[in-house]
Coordinates of C-alpha atoms in Angstrom, one line a residue:
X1 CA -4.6 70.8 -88.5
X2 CA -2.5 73.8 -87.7
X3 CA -0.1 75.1 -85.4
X4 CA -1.3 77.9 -83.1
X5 CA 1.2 79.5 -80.6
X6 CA -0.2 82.2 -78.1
X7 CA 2.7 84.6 -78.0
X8 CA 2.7 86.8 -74.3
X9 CA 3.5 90.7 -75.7
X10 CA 3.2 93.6 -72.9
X11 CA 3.0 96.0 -75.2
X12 CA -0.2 97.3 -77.0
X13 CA 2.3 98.1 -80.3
X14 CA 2.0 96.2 -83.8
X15 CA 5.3 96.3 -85.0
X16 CA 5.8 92.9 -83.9
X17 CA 2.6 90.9 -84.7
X18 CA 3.4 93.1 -88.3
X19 CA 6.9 91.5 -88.8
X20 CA 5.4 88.0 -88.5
X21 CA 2.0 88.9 -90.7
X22 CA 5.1 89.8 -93.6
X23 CA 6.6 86.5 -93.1
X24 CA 3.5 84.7 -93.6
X25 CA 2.9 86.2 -96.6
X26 CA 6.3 86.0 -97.8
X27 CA 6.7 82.5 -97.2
X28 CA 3.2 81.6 -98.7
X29 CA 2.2 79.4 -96.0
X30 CA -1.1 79.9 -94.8
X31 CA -1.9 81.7 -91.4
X32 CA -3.1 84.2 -89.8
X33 CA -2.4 86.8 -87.4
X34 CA -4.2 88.8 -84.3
X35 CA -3.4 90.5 -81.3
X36 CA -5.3 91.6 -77.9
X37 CA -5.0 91.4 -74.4
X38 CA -1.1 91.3 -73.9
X39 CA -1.0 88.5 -76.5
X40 CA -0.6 87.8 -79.9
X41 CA -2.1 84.8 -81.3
X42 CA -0.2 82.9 -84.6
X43 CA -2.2 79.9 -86.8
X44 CA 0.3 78.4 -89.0
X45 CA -1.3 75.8 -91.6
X46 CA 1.4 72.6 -91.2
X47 CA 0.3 70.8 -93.9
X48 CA 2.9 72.4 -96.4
X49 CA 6.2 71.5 -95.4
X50 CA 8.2 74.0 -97.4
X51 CA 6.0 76.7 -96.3
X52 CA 6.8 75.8 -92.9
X53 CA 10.7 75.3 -93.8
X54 CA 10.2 78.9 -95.6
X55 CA 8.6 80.7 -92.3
X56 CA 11.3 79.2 -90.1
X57 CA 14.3 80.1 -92.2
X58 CA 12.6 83.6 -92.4
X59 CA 11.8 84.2 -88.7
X60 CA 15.3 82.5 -87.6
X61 CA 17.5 85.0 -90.1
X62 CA 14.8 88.6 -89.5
X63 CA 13.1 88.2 -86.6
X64 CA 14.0 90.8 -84.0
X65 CA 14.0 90.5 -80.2
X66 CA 11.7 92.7 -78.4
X67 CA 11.6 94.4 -75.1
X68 CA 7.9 92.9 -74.7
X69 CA 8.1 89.5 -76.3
X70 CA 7.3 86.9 -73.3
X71 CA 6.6 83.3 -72.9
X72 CA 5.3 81.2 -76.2
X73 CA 2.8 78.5 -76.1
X74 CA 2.6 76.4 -78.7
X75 CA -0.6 73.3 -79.6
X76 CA -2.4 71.9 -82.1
X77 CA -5.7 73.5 -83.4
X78 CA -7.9 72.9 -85.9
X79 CA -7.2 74.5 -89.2
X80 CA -10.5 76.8 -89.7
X81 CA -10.0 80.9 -90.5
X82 CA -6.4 80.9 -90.9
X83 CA -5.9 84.0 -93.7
X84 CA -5.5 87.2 -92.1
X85 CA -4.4 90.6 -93.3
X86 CA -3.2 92.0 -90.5
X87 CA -1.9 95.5 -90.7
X88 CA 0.4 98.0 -88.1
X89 CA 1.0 101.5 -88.1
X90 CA 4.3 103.1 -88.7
X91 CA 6.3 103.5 -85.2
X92 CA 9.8 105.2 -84.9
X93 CA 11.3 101.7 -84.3
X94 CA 15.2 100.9 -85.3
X95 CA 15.9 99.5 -89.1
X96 CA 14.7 95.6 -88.6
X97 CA 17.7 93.3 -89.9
X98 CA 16.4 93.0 -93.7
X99 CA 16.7 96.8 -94.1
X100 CA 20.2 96.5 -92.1
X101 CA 21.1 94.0 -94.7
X102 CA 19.9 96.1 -97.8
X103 CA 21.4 98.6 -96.1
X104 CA 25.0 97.6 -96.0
X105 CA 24.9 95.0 -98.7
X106 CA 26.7 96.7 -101.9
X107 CA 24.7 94.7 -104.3
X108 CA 22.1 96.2 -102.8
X109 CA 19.8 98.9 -104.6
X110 CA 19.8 100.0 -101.5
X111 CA 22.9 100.1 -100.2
X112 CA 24.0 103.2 -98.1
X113 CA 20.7 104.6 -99.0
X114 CA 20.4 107.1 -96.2
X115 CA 16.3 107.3 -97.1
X116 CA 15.4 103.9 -96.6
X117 CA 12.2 103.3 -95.1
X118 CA 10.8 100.0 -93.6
X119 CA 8.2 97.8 -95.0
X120 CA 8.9 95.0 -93.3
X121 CA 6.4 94.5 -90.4
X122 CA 3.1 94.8 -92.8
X123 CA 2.7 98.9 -92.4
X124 CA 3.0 101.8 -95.0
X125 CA 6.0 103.9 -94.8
X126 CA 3.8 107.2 -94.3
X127 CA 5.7 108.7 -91.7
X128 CA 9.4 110.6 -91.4
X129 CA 11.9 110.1 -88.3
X130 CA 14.7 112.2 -88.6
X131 CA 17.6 111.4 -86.5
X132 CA 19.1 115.2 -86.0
X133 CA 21.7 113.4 -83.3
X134 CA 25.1 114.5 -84.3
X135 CA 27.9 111.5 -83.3
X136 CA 31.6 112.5 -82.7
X137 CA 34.3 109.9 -82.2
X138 CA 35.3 112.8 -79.4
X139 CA 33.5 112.7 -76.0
X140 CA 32.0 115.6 -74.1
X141 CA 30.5 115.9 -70.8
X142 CA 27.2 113.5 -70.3
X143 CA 27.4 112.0 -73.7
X144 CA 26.1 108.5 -74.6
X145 CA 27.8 106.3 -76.4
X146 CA 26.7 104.7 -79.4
X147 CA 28.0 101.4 -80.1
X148 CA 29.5 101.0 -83.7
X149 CA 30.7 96.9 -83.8
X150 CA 28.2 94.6 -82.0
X151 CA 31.3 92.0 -81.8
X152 CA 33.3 94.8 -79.3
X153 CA 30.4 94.6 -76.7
X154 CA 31.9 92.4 -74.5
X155 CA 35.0 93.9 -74.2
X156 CA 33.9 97.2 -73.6
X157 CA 31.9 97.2 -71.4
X158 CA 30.5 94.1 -67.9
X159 CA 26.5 93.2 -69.5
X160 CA 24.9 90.4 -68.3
X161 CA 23.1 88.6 -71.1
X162 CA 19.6 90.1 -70.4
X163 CA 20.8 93.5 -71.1
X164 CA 22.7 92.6 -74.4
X165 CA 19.7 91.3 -76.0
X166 CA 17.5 94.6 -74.6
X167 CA 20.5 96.7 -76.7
X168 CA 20.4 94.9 -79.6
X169 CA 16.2 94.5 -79.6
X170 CA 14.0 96.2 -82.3
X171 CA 13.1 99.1 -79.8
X172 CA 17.0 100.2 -79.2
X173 CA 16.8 101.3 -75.9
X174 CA 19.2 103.2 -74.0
X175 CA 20.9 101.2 -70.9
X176 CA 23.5 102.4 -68.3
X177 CA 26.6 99.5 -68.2
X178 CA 29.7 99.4 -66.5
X179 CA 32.8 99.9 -68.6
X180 CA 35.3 97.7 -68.8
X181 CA 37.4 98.9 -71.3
X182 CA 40.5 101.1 -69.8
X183 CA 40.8 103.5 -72.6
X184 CA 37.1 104.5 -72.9
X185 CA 37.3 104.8 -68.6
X186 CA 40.1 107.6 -68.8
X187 CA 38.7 108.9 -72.3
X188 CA 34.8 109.7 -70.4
X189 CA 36.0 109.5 -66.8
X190 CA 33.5 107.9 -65.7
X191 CA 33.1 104.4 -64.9
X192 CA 29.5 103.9 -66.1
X193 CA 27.9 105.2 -69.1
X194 CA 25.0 105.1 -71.3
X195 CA 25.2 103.1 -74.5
X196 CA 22.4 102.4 -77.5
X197 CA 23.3 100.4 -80.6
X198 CA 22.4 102.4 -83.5
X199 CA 18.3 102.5 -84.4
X200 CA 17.9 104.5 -87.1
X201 CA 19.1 105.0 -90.8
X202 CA 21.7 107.3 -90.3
X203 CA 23.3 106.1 -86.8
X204 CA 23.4 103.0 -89.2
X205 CA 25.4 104.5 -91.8
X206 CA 27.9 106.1 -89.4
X207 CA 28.5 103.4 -87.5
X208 CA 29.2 102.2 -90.7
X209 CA 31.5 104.4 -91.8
X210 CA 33.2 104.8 -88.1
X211 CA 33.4 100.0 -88.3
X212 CA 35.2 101.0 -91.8
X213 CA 37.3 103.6 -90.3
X214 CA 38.4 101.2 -87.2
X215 CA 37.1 104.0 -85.1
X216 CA 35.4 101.4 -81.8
X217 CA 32.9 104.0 -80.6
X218 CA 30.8 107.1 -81.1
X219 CA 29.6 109.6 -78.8
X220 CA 26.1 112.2 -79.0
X221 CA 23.9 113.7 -76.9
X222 CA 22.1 112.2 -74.5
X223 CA 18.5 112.1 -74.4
X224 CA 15.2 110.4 -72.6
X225 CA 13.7 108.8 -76.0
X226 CA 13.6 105.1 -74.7
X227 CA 15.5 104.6 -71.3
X228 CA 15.3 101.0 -69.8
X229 CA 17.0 99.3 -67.0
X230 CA 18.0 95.4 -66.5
X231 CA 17.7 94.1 -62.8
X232 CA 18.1 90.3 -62.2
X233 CA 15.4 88.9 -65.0
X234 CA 13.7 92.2 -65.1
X235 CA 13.7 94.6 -68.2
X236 CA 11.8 97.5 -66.8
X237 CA 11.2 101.1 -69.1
X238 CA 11.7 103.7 -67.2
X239 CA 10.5 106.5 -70.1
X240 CA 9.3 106.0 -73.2
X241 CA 9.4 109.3 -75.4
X242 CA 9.4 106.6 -78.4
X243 CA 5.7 105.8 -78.3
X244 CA 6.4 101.8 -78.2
X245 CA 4.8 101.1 -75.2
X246 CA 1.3 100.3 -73.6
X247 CA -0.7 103.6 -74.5
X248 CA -1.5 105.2 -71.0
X249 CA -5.8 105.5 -70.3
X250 CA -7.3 108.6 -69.2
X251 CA -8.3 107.1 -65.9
X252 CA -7.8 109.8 -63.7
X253 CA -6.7 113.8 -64.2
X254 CA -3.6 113.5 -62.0
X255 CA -0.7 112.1 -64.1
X256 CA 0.8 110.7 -61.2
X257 CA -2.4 109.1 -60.1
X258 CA -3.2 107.6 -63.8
X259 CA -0.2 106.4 -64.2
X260 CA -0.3 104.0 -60.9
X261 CA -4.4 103.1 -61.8
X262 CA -3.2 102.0 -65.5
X263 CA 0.0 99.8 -63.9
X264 CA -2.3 98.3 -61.3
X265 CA -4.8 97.3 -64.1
X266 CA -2.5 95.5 -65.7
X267 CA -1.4 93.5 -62.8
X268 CA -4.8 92.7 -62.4
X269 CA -5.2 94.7 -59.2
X270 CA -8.6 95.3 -59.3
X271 CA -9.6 95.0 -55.6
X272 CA -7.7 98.2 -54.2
X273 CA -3.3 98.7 -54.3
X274 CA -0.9 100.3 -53.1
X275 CA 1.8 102.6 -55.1
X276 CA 5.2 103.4 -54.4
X277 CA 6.4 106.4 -56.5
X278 CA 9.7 107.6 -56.5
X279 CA 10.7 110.2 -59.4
X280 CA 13.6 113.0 -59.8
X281 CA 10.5 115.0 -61.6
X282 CA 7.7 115.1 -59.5
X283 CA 8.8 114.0 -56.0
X284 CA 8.2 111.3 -53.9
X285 CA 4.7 110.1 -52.9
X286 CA 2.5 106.9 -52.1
X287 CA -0.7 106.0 -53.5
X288 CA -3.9 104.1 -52.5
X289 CA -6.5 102.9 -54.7
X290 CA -9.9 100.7 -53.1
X291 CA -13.0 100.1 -53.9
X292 CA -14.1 103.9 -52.9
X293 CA -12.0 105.7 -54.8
X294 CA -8.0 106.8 -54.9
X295 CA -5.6 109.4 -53.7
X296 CA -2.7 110.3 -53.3
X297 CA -2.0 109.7 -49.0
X298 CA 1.9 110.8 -48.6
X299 CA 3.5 113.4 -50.5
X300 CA 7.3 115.0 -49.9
X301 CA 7.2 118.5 -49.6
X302 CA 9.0 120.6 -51.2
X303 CA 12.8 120.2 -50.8
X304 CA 14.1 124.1 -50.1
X305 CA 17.8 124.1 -49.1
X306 CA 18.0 127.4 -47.1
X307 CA 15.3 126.1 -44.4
X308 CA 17.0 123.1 -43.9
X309 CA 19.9 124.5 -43.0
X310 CA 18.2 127.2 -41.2
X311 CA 16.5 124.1 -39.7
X312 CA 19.1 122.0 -38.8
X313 CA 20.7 125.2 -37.3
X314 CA 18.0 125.9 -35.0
X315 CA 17.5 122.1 -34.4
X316 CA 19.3 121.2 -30.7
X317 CA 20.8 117.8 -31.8
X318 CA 22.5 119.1 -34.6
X319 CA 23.3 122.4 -34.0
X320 CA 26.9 121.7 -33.6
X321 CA 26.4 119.7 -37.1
X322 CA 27.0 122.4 -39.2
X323 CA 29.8 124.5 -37.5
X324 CA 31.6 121.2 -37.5
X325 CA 31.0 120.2 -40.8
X326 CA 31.8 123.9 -42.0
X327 CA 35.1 123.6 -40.2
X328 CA 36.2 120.8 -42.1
X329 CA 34.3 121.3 -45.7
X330 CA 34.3 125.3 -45.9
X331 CA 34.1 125.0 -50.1
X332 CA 31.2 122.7 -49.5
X333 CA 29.1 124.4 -47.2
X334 CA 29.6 127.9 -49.5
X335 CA 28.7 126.0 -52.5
X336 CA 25.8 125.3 -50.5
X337 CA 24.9 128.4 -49.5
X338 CA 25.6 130.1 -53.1
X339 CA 23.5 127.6 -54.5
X340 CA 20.3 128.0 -52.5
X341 CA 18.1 126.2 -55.7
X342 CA 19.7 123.0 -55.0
X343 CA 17.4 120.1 -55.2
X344 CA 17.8 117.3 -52.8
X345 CA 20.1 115.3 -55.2
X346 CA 22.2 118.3 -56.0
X347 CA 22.5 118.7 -52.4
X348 CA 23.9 115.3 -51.7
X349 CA 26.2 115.3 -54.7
X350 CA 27.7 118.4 -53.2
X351 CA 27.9 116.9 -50.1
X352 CA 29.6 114.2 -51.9
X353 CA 31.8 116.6 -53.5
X354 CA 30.9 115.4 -57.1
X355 CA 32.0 117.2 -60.2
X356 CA 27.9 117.2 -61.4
X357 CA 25.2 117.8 -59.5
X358 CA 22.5 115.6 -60.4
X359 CA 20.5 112.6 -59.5
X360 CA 22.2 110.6 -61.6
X361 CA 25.8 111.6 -60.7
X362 CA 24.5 110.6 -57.0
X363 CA 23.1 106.7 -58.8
X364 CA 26.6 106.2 -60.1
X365 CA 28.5 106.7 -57.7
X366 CA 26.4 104.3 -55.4
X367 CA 27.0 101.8 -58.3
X368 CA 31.1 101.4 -57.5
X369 CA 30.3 99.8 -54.3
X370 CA 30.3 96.1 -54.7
X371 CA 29.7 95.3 -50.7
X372 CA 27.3 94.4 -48.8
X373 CA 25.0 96.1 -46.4
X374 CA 25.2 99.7 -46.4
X375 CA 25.2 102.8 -43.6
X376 CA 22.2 104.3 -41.5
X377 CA 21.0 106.8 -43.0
X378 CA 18.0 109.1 -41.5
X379 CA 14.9 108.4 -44.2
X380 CA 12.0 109.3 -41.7
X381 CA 8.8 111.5 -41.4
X382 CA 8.8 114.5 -39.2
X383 CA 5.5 116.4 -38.4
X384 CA 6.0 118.9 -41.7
X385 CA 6.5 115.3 -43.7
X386 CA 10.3 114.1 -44.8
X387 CA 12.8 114.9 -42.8
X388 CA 14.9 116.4 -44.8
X389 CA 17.1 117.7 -41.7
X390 CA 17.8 114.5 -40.5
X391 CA 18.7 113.0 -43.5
X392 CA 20.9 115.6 -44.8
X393 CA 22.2 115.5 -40.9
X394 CA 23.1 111.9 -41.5
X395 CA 25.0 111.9 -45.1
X396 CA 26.9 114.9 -43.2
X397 CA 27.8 113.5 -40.7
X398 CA 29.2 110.3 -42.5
X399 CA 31.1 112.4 -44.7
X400 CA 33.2 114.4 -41.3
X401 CA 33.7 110.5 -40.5
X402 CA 35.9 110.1 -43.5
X403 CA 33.1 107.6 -45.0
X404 CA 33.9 106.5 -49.1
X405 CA 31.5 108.7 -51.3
X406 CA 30.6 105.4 -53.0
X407 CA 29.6 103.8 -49.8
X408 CA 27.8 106.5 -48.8
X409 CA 25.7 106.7 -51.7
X410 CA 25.1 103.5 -51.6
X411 CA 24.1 104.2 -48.5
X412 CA 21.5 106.5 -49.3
X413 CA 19.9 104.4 -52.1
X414 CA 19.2 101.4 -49.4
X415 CA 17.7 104.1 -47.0
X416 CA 15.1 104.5 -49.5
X417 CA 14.8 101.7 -50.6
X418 CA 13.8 100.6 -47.0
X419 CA 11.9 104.1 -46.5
X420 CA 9.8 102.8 -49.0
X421 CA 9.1 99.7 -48.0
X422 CA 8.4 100.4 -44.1
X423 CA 6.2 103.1 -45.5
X424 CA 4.4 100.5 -48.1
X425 CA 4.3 98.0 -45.0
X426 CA 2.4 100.6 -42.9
X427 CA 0.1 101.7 -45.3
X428 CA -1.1 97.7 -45.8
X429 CA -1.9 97.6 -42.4
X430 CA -3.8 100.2 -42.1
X431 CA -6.0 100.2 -45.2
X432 CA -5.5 96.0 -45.7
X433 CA -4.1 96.0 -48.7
X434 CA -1.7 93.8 -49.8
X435 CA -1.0 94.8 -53.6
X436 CA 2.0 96.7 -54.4
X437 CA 3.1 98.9 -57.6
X438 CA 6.0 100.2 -58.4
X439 CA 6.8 103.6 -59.8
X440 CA 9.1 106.0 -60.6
X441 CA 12.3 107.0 -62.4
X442 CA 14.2 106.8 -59.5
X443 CA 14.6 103.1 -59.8
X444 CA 17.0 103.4 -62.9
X445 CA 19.2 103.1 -60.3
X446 CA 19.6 99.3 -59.9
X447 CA 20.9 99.8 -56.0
X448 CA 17.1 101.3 -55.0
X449 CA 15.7 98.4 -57.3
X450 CA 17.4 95.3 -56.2
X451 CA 16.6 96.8 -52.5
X452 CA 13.0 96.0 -53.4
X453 CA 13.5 93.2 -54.9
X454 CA 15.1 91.7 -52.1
X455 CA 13.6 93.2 -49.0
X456 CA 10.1 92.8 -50.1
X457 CA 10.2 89.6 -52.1
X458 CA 7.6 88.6 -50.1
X459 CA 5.2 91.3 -50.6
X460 CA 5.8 90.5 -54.6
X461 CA 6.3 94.1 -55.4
X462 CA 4.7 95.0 -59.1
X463 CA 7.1 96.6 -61.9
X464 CA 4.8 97.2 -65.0
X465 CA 6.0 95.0 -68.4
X466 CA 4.3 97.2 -70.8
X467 CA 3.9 101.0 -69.1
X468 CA 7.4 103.1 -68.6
X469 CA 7.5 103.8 -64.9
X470 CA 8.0 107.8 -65.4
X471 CA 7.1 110.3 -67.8

């Protein structure tokens, strides 16, 4: 007899499956290895009782977490065609604990060897990663952190579980926490930052050096390599610049458009659905896909600052908007005006009188309010599409109301949340569809997310395991 567990992975990447093909061999049990369709499938021989004892003691002590790694079923099969050779290409994955402990162990042959390569999940070390990141224990503007002593987590920074075991997993991803600690608050001034524990060789070695040091943290600069978000049991990639997960099909020549048609394919939508897609980088728009064909049915236009204001100035209700408004926030409206290439977020963060002027300065701020139930703010169509005037006019008029910036943008993250979901609602009735995907980097921010979540629990609203939700 043998032991065969089906292992649920929502990723199409080997890296895993390789790790436990090493250990078979290693531990000289006999088994075998394969992976397909979101799965990989283990044999384990259980007539050697050492072997067994060797795999355990080896999976228990160098197995990694994954991002992807889901439920694990586990029966009794027959013991027929259990050697496999299963092999995995080289991905730019963090050092897996073995190397970590060759790594730092002085015994080693390997110890600080800044060169070190992994073997470990049955691949061939053909390929280089260079980490060119350069990590100061000084912060500057938008910096991640990089966190040096896995012990100091908790005390740094508020994580539920969930998102401590995405930080430590194989894949190192980067995750926005709260801080807790005081000193690091007044050091970055900010009260939210982006942290990754280090992945390769050398943030290894100088986390290190900085644990040896007693130096608690490291900073460098931020980038988009693997960005993931936690909400409630959810672990969703947002962008994937790593190559770890599900390869996108060429399904269709709009990006946008193959993106949603490889998501609803693995839900299993194959009847017609419905996409929600909400990103910083190429707008706002909704998607339908039936059994005739798929396209792309709203689209924002084009946010240009100077017609909205010219348009709220000729508009009759609000008209009186922007004199008052100037009255009381002169600097903001001439910021406004100076900076006619604003994008809508830039807009509201001005509005908001933020130091930066960015989408994600916007998301943070939303994240200090701990309430419940937010403002009404204007997310409606007009006859040209959005109407940007009216929700600008809104957030404005808020703000001469002596509204907390926090609240407010907390505020605005609901409004779209809901904008999305009326429009979502309307678009099932009229094309009777009742399958929904989710898309978009706009839903890092966990405000717009756990709007979904809760408002259209019903609907049972689709955020894709194994594709990142944005470019």
């Amino acid at each position: 007899m043998a032991i065969k567990q089906v292992i649920k992975y929502k990723s199409d990447s080997k890296y895993f499956a390789g790790f436990l093909q090493s250990m078979i061999k290693e531990s000289g049990i006999v088994g075998s290895i394969s992976q397909a369709d979101d799965s990989i499938v283990m044999r384990l021989d259980d007539t050697n009782a050492q072997a067994i004892a060797d795999f355990s003691q080896l999976s228990n002590k160098y197995l990694a977490h994954s991002l992807f790694l889901g439920d694990i079923q586990t029966i009794q099969v027959d013991s027929d065609s259990l050697e496999s050779d299963f092999k995995s290409p080289t991905y730019n994955i963090s050092a897996c604990p073995r190397c970590l402990e060759k790594l730092t162990d002085p015994a080693s042959e390997d110890y600080l060897n800044d060169s070190l390569k992994c073997t470990h999940y049955s691949n061939e070390a053909n390929e280089e990663f260079l980490d060119s990141k350069y990590y100061s224990p000084h912060y500057s503007e938008g910096s991640d952190l990089l966190v040096v002593d896995p012990n100091s987590v908790n005390r740094l920074f508020m994580m539920t579980e969930e998102e401590i075991k995405a930080l430590f997993s194989i894949e190192k991803p980067t995750l926005k926490v709260t801080i807790k600690d005081e000193i690091l608050r007044e050091l970055s001034g900010k009260n939210f930052i982006n942290i990754k524990s280090p992945y390769s060789v050398k943030s290894n070695l100088v986390a290190l050096n900085a644990r040896e040091s007693e130096v608690e943290y490291l900073f460098f600069e931020s980038s988009d390599d693997l960005k993931v978000v936690v909400v409630q049991d959810n672990t969703t990639v947002i962008r994937d610049a790593r190559g770890v997960t599900k390869e996108l099909k060429e399904l269709d020549a709009d990006k946008e458009i193959n993106r949603f048609l490889n998501i609803a394919q693995e839900a299993g939508f194959l009847k017609g659905s419905i996409a929600a897609d909400l990103s910083t980088r190429h707008g706002i728009s909704f998607i339908v896909s039936n059994e005739t064909g798929h396209k792309k049915v709203i689209s924002f236009q084009d946010f240009r600052l100077i017609d909205v204001l010219q348009q709220m100035s000729n508009d009759e209700n609000k008209s009186k908007l922007l004199p008052n408004f100037e009255k009381k926030f002169p600097h903001i409206m001439q910021e406004l005006r100076e900076n006619d290439e604003y994008g809508m977020f830039e807009t509201v963060a001005s509005i908001l009188e933020l130091k930066d002027k960015s989408f994600e300065s916007v998301s943070d701020k939303s994240l200090e309010f701990h309430g419940n139930g937010g403002l009404k703010i204007d997310a409606a169509f007009c006859d040209e599409g959005f109407d940007y005037v009216s929700f600008l006019g809104s957030i404005m008029s808020f703000k001469l109301a002596d509204t907390d910036e926090h609240y407010l943008a907390y505020s605005i993250f609901e409004a779209l949340g809901d904008m999305a979901i009326s429009t979502l609602t309307q678009l099932k009735t009229k094309f009777k569809i009742d399958k929904f995907v989710m898309m978009g980097d706009m839903f890092e921010n966990t405000v717009l997310y756990s709007r979904i979540l809760s408002k259209f629990q019903l609907n049972n609203p689709y955020f894709s395991k194994g594709f990142a939700l944005d470019d």
